[in-house]
CSV table of C-alpha atoms and ligand atoms in Angstrom, one decimal:
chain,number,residue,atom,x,y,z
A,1,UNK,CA,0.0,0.0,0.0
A,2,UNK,CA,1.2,3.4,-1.0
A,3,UNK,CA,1.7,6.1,1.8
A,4,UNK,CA,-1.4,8.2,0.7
A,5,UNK,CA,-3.6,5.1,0.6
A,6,UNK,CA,-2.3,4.5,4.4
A,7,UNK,CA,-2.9,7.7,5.0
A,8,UNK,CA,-6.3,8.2,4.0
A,9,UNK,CA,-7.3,4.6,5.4
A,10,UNK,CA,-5.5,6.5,9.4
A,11,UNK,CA,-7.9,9.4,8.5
A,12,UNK,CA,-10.9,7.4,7.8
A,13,UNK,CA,-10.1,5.5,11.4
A,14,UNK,CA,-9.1,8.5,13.4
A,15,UNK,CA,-13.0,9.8,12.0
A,16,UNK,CA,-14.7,6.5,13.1
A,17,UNK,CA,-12.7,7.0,16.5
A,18,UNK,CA,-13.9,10.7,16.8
A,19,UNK,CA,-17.7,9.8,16.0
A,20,UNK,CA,-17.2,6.6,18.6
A,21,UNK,CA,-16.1,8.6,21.5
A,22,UNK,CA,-18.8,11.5,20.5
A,23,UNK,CA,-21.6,8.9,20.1
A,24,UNK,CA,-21.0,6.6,22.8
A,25,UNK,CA,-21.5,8.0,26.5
A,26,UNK,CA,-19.8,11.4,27.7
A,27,UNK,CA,-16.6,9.9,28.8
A,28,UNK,CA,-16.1,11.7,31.9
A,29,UNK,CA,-19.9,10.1,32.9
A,30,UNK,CA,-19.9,10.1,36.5
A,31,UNK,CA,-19.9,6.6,37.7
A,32,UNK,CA,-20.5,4.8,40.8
A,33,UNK,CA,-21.4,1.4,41.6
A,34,UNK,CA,-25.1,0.6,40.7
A,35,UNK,CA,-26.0,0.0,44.3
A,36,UNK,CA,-24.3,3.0,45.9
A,37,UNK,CA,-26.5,5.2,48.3
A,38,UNK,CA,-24.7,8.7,48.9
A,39,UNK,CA,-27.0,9.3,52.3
A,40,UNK,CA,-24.9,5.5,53.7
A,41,UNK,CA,-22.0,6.5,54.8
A,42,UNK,CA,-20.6,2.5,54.4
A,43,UNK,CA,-21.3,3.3,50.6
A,44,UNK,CA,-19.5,6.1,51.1
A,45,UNK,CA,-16.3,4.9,52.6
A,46,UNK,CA,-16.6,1.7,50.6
A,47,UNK,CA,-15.8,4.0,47.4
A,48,UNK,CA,-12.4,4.4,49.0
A,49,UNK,CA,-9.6,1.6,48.6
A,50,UNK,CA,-8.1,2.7,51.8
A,51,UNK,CA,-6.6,-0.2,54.2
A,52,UNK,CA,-9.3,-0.9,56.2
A,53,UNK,CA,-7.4,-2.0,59.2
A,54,UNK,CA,-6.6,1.8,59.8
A,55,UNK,CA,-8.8,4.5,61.2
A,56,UNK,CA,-7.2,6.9,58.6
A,57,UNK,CA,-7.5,10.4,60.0
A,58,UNK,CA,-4.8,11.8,57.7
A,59,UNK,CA,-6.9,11.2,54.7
A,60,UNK,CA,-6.8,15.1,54.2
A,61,UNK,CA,-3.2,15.6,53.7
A,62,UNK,CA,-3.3,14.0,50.1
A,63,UNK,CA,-6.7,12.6,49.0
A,64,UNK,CA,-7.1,8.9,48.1
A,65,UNK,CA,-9.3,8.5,44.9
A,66,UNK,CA,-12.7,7.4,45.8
A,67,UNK,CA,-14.0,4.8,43.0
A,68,UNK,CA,-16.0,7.1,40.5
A,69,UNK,CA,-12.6,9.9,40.6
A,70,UNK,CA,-10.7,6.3,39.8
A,71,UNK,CA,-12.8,5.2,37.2
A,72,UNK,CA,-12.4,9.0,35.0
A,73,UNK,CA,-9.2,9.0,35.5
A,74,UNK,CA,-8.4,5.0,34.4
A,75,UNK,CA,-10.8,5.8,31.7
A,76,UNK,CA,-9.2,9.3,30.3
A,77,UNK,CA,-5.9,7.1,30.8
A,78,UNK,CA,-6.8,4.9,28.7
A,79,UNK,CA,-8.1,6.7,26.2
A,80,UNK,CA,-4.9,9.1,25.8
A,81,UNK,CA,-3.4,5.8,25.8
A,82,UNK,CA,-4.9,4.2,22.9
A,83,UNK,CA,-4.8,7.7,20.6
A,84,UNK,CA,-3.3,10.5,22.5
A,85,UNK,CA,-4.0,13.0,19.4
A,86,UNK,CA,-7.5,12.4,18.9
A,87,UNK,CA,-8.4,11.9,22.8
A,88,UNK,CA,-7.0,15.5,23.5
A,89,UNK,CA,-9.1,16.6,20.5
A,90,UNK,CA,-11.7,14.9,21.5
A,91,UNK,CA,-11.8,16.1,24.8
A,92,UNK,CA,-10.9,20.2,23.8
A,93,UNK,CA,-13.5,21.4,26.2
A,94,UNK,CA,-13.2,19.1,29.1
A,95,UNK,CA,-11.8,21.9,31.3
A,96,UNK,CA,-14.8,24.1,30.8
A,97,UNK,CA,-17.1,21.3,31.9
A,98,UNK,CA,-14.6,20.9,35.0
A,99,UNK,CA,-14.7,24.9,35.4
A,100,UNK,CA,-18.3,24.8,35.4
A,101,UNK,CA,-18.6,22.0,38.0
A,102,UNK,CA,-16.4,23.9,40.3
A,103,UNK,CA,-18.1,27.2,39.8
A,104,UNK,CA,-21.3,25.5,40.7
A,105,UNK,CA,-19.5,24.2,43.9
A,106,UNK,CA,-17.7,27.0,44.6
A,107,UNK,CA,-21.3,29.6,44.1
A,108,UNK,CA,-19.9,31.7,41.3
A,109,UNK,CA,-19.6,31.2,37.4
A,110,UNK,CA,-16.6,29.2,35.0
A,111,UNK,CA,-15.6,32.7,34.6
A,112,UNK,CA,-13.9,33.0,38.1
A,113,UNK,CA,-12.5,29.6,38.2
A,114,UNK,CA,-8.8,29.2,37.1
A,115,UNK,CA,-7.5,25.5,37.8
A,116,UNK,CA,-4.3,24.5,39.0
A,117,UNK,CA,-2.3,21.7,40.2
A,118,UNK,CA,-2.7,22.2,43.9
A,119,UNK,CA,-3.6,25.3,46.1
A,120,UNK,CA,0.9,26.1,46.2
A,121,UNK,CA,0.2,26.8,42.6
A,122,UNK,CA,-2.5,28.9,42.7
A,123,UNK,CA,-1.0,30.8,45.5
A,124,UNK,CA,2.0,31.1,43.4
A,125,UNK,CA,-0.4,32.4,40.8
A,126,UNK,CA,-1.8,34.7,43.1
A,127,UNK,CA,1.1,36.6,44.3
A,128,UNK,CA,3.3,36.4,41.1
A,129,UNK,CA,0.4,37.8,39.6
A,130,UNK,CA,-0.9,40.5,41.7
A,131,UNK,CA,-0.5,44.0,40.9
A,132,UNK,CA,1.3,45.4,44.1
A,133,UNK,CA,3.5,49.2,44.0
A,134,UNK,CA,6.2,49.3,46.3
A,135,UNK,CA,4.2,51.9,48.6
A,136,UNK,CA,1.4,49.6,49.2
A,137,UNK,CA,2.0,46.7,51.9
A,138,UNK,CA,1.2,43.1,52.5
A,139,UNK,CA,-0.9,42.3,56.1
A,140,UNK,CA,-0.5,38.5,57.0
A,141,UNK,CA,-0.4,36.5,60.0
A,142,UNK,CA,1.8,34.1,61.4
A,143,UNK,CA,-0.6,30.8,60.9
A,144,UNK,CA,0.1,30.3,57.3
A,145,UNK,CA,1.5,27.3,56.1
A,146,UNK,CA,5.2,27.8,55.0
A,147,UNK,CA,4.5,28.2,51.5
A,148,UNK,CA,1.7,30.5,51.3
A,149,UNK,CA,4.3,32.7,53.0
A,150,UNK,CA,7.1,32.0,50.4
A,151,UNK,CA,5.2,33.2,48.1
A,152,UNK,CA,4.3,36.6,49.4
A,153,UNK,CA,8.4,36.6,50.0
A,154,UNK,CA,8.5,36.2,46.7
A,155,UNK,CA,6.1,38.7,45.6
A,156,UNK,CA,7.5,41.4,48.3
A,157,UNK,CA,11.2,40.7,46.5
A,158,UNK,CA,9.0,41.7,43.0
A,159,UNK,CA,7.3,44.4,43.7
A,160,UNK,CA,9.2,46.2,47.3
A,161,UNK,CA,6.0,46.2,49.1
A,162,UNK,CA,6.6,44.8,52.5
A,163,UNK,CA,5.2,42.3,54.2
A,164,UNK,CA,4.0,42.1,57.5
A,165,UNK,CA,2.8,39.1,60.1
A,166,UNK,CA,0.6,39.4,62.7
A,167,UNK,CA,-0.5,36.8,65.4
A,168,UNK,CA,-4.4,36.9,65.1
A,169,UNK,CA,-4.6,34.8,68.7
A,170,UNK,CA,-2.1,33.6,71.5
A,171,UNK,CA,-3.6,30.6,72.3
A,172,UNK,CA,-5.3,29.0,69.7
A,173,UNK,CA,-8.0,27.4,72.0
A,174,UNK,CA,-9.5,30.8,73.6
A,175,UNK,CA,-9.6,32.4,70.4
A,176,UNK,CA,-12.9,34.2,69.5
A,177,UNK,CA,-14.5,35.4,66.2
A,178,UNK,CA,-14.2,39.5,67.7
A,179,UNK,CA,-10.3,38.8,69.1
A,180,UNK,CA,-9.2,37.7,65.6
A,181,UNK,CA,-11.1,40.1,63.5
A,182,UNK,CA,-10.2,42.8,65.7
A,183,UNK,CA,-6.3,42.0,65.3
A,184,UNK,CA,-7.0,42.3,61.5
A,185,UNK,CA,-8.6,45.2,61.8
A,186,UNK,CA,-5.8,46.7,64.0
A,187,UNK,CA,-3.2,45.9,61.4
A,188,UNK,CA,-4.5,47.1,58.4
A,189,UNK,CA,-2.9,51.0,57.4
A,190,UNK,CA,-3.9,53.4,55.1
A,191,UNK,CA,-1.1,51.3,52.5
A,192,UNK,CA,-2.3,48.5,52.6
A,193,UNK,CA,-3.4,46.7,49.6
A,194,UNK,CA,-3.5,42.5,50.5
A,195,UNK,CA,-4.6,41.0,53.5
A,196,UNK,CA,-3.6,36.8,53.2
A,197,UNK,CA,-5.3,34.8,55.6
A,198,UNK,CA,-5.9,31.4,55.6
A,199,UNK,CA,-9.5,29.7,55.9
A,200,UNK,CA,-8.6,26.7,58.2
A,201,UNK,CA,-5.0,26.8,60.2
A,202,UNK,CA,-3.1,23.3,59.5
A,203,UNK,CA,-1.0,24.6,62.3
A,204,UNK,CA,-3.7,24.7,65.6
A,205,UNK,CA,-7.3,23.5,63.4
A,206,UNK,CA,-8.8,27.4,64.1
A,207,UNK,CA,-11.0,28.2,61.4
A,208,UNK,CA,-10.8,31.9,60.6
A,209,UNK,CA,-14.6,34.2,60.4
A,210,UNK,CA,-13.5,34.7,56.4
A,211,UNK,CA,-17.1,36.6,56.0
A,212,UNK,CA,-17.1,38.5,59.5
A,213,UNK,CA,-12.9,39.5,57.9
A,214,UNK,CA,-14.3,40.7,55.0
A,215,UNK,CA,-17.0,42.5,56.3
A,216,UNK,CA,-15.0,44.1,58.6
A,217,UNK,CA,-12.8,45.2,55.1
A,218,UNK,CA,-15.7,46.2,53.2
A,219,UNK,CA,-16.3,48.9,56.0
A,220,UNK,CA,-12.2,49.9,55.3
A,221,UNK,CA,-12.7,49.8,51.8
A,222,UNK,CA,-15.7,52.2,52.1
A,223,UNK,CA,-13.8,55.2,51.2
A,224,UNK,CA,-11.0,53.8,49.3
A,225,UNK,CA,-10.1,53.9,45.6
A,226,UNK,CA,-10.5,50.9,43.6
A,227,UNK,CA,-6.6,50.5,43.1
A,228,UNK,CA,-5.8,51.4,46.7
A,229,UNK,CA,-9.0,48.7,48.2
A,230,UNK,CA,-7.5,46.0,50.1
A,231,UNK,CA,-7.8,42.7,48.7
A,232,UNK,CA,-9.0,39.5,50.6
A,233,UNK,CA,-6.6,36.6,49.6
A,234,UNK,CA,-7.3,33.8,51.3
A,235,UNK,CA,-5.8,29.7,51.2
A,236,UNK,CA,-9.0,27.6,51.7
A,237,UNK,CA,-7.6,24.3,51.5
A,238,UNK,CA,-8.8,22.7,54.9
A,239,UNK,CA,-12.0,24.4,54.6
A,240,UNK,CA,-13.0,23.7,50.9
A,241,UNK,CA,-14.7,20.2,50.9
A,242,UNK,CA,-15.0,20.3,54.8
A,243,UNK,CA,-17.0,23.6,55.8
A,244,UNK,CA,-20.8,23.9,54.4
A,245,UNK,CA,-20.3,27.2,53.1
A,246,UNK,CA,-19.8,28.3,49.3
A,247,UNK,CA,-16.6,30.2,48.3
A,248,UNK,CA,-18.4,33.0,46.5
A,249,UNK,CA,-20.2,33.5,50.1
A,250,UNK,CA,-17.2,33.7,52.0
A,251,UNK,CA,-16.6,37.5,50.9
A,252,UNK,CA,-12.9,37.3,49.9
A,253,UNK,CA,-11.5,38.2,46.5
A,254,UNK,CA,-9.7,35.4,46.0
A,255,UNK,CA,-9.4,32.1,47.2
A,256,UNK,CA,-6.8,29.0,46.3
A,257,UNK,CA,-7.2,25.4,47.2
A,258,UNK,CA,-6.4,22.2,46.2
A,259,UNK,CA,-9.1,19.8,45.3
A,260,UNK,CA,-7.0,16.7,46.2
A,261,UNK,CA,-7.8,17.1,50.0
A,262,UNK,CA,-11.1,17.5,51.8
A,263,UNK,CA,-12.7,16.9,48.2
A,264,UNK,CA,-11.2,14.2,47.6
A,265,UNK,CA,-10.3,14.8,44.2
A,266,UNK,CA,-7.6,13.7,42.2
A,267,UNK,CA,-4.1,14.0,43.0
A,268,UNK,CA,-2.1,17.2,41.8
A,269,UNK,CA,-5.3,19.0,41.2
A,270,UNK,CA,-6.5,22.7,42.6
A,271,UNK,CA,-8.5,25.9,41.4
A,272,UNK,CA,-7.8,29.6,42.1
A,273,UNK,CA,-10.7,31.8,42.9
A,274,UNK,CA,-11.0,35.1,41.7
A,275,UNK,CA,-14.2,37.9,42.5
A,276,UNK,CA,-12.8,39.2,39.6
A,277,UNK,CA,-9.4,39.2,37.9
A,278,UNK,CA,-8.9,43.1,37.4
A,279,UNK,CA,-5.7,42.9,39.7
A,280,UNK,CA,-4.5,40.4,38.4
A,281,UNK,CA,-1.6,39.5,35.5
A,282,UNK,CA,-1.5,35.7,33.9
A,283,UNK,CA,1.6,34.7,35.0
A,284,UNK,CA,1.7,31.4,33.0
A,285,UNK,CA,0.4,31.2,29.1
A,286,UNK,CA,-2.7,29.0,28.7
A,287,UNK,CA,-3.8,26.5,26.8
A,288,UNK,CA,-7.3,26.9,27.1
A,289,UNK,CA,-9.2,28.1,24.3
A,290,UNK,CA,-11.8,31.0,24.4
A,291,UNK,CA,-11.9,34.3,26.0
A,292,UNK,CA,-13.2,33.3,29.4
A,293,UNK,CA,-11.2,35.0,32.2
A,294,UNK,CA,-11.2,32.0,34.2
A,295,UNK,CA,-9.6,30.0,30.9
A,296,UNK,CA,-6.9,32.7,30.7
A,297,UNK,CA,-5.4,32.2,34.6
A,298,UNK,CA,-5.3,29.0,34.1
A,299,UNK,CA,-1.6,27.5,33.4
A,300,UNK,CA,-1.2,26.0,29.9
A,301,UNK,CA,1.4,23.3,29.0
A,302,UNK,CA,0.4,19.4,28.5
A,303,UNK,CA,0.3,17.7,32.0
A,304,UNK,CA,-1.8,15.0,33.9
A,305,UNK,CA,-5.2,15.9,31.9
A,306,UNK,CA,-6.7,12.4,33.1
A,307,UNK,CA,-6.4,13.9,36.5
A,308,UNK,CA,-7.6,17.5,35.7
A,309,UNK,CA,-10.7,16.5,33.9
A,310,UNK,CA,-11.3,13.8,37.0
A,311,UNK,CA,-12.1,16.6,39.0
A,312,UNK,CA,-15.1,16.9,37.6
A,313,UNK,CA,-16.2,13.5,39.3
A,314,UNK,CA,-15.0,14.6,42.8
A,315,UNK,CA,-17.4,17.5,42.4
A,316,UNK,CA,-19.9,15.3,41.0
A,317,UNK,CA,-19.6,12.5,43.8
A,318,UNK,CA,-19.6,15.3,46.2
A,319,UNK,CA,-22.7,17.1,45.6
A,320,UNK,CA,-24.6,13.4,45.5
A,321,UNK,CA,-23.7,13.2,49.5
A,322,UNK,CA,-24.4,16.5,49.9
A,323,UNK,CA,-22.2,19.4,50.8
A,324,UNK,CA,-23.8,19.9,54.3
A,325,UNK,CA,-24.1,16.6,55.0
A,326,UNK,CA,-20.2,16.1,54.7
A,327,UNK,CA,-19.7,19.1,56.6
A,328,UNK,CA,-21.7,17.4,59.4
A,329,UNK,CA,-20.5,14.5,59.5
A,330,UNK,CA,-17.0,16.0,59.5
A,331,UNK,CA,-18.0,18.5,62.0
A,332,UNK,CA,-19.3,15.8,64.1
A,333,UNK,CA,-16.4,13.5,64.3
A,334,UNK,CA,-14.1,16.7,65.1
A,335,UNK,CA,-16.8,17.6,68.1
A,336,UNK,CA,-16.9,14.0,69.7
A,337,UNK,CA,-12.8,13.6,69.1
A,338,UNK,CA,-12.5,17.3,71.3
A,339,UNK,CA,-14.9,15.7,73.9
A,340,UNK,CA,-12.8,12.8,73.9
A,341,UNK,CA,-9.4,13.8,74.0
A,342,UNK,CA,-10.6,16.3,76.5
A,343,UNK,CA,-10.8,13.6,79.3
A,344,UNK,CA,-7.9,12.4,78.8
A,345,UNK,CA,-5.7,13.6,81.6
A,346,UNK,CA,-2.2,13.7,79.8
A,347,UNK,CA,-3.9,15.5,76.7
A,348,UNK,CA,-4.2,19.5,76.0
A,349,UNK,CA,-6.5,20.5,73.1
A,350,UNK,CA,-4.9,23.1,70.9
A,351,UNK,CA,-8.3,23.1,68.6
A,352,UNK,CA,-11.1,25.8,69.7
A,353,UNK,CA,-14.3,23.3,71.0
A,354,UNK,CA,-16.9,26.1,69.2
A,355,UNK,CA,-17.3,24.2,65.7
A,356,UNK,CA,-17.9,27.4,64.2
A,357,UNK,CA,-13.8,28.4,65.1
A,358,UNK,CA,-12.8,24.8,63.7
A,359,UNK,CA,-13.5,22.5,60.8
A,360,UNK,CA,-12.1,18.8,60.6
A,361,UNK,CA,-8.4,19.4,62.2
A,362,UNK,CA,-8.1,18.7,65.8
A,363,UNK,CA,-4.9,19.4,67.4
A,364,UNK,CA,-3.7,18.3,70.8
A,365,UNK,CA,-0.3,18.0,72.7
A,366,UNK,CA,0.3,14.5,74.5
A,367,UNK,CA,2.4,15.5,78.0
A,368,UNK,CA,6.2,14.3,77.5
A,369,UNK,CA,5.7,13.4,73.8
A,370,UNK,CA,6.7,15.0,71.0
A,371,UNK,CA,4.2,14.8,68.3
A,372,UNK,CA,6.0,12.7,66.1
A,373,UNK,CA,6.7,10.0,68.3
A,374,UNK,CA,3.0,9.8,69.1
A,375,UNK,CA,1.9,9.6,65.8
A,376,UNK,CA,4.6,6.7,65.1
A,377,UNK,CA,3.1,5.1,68.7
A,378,UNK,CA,-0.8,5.3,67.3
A,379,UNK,CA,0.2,3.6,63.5
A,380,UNK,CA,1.0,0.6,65.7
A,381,UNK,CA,-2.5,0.5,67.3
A,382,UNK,CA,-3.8,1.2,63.8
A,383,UNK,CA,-4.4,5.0,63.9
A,384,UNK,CA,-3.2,7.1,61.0
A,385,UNK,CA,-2.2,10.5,62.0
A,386,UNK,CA,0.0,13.4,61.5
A,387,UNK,CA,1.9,16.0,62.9
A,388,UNK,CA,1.5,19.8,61.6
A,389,UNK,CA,4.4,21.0,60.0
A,390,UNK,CA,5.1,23.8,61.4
A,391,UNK,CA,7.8,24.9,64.0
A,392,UNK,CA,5.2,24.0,66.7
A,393,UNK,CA,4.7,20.5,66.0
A,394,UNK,CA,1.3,19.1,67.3
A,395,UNK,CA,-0.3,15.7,66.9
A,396,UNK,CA,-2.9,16.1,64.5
A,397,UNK,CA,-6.5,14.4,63.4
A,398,UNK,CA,-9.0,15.0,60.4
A,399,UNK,CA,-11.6,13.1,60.6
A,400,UNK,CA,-13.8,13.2,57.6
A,401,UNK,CA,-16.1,11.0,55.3
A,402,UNK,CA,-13.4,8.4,55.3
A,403,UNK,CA,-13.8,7.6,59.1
A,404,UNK,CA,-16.8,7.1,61.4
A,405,UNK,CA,-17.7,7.9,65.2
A,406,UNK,CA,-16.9,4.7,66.3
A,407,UNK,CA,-13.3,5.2,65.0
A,408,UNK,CA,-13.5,8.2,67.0
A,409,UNK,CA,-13.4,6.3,69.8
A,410,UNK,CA,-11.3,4.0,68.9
A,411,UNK,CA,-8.9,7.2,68.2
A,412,UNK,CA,-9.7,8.4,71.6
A,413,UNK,CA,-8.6,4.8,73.2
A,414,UNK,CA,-5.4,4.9,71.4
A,415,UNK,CA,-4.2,8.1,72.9
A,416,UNK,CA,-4.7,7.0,76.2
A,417,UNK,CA,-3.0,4.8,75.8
A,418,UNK,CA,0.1,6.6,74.9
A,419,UNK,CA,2.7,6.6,77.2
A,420,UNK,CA,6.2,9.0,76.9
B,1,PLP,C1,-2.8,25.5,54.9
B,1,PLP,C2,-2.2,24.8,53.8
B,1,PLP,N1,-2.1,25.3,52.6
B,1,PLP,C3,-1.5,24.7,51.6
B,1,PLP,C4,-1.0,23.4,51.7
B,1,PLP,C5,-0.4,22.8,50.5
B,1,PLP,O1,-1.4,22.3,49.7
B,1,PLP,P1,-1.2,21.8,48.2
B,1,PLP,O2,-0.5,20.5,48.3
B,1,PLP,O3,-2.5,21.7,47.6
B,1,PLP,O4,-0.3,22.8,47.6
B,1,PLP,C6,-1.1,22.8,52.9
B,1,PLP,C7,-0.6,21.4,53.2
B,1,PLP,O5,-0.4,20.6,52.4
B,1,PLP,C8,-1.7,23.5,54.0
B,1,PLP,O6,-1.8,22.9,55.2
């Protein structure tokens, strides 16, 4: 056979795979087994391939794939696989569909969703992007974790506007809604252009008032010009997927989180948030097509697009159990896991008890222990935790859809049973 017969017989296959994929079902489907019942919360977990001999309560730090996220992404695989050319053109638009699942998660439109690889990217993102003059300054505290803080070093170093860290409590378990917004409030000069906050601390399990912040901001911003308003930045990680409250509620400008931890989406996946994008610069050339805003923040380049468009399925999966029913259940766990640890004579709670100052992360100190040696003590009696890293190490737990209240227990017999 000649090379333009071959050619044309590649064409004529490449068609038949193009009408295949567009006649057969959507391939990013949501699936999940035909006898799944997203108000049991055994279906639920049984989604998960984690070992069930653990009570994993560190589930958060790096999702494991629940079964329908598994599926997409096996599926995509495949299909970029078997005919990487026509798969990607095939599946063109994918993003927008993920865009549009997350904006309906997140409250807002496609338009203000820019996805990312993880919520260090879209701070990176954030404050490489961020129009900042060197007279302005940067208010922050010091309960960020250590890389939303790199990159406002990194973005002070650009543009010469300082940055400055304040403690918005001492003690992490007295803190109160007034005591931390009034600390904000108190920081916040005439210069001052970005305040960076984080939603849920992965260093003491406070969750920050984001709405009672901004209001307090919107009263600041009252008389301010639009270039000089202070901006609300704010790393939602540990409470996105975890808190029953929509992003485009929580009255910050912008928000990045990854979507590979409470939500357990797939791995090396994340969005960035924006209100709007005026003070913003793309930092990183798209790929995506079309002239929606959201499209143009986010960072071209081929990459893991089984994964990307799999995020689709997370949100999917996640608004079948029901956003304030996860929040719930999480909130739950976290309450009876306080009340536990509580008792316990050797044990100081670092977590606020109020749920509306904490999400799923419960921090404690064992006496005469340091955190990691506790953690290493508890995987032998079948508890997976962690320890924050952060100078201050503390033991940490997150319980969430992956666990149950009678693991809670079982969590809470395992500490006392620690011994220094
Ligand atoms: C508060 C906080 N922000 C950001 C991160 C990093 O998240 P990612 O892996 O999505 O970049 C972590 C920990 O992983 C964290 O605790």
């Amino acid at each position: 056979m000649d090379e333009l017969g071959r050619r044309t017989i590649l064409t004529a296959g490449l068609a038949t795979a193009l009408t295949a994929c567009t006649t057969t079902a959507p391939a990013s489907a949501p699936q999940t087994p035909a006898r799944f019942d997203p108000t049991d919360w055994d279906d639920v977990r049984a989604l998960f391939p984690l070992d069930t001999n653990l009570v994993h309560t560190a589930a958060f730090v790096l999702a494991a794939h629940p079964k329908p996220v598994r599926d997409a992404i096996e599926r995509h695989r495949r299909g970029l696989d078997a005919d990487t050319e026509a798969y990607l053109h095939e599946h063109g638009r994918a993003e927008d569909d993920v865009r549009a699942a997350a904006a309906a998660y997140l409250g807002g439109t496609p338009n203000q969703v820019a996805l990312t690889d993880s919520t260090t990217m879209g701070l990176g993102l954030l404050y490489s992007g961020l129009r900042l003059r060197p007279d302005q300054d940067v208010v922050t505290s010091t309960h960020d974790f250590s890389a939303h803080h790199a990159a406002l070093r990194l973005m002070s170093e650009r543009t010469g506007a300082p940055v400055r860290q304040v403690a918005l409590y001492d003690d992490p378990r007295t803190a109160t809604e007034s005591g931390i917004v009034t600390r904000l409030k108190e920081a916040v000069a005439p210069n001052t252009r970005i305040v960076a906050v984080t939603w849920v601390h992965s260093s003491t399990g406070v969750r920050l008032p984001v709405p009672a912040i901004a209001a307090m901001l919107a009263e600041v911003n009252a008389g301010r010009a639009a270039e000089d308003r202070v901006l609300l930045c704010v790393d939602g990680v540990h409470g996105f997927g975890a808190v029953d409250l929509p992003v485009a509620e929580l009255g910050c400008d912008f928000l990045a989180t990854g979507t590979h931890k409470w939500l357990f989406g797939p791995r090396g996946t994340g969005l960035l948030w924006g209100r709007s994008w005026d003070a913003l610069a793309p930092v990183i050339p798209t790929f995506s097509g079309g002239d929606s805003p959201g499209a143009l923040f986010t960072p071209g380049g081929y990459h893991s697009f089984e994964h990307r468009w799999a995020v689709r399925e997370a949100f999917s999966l996640h608004d079948r159990i029901g956003r304030d029913r996860i929040a719930e259940r999480t909130a739950i766990q976290s309450t009876q896991l306080k009340e536990g640890l509580a008792t316990i004579p050797s044990v100081t709670l670092v977590t606020p008890d109020d749920p509306a100052l904490s999400a799923g992360i419960v921090c404690c100190e064992v006496d005469g222990m340091v955190a990691y040696n506790a953690v290493m003590t508890l995987r032998s009696y079948g508890v997976v935790a962690s320890v924050t890293p952060y100078e201050q190490q503390y033991l940490r737990f997150g319980p969430s859809i992956v666990t149950t209240p009678e693991q809670m227990d079982r969590v809470i017999d395992a500490v006392r049973r620690l011994r220094p």
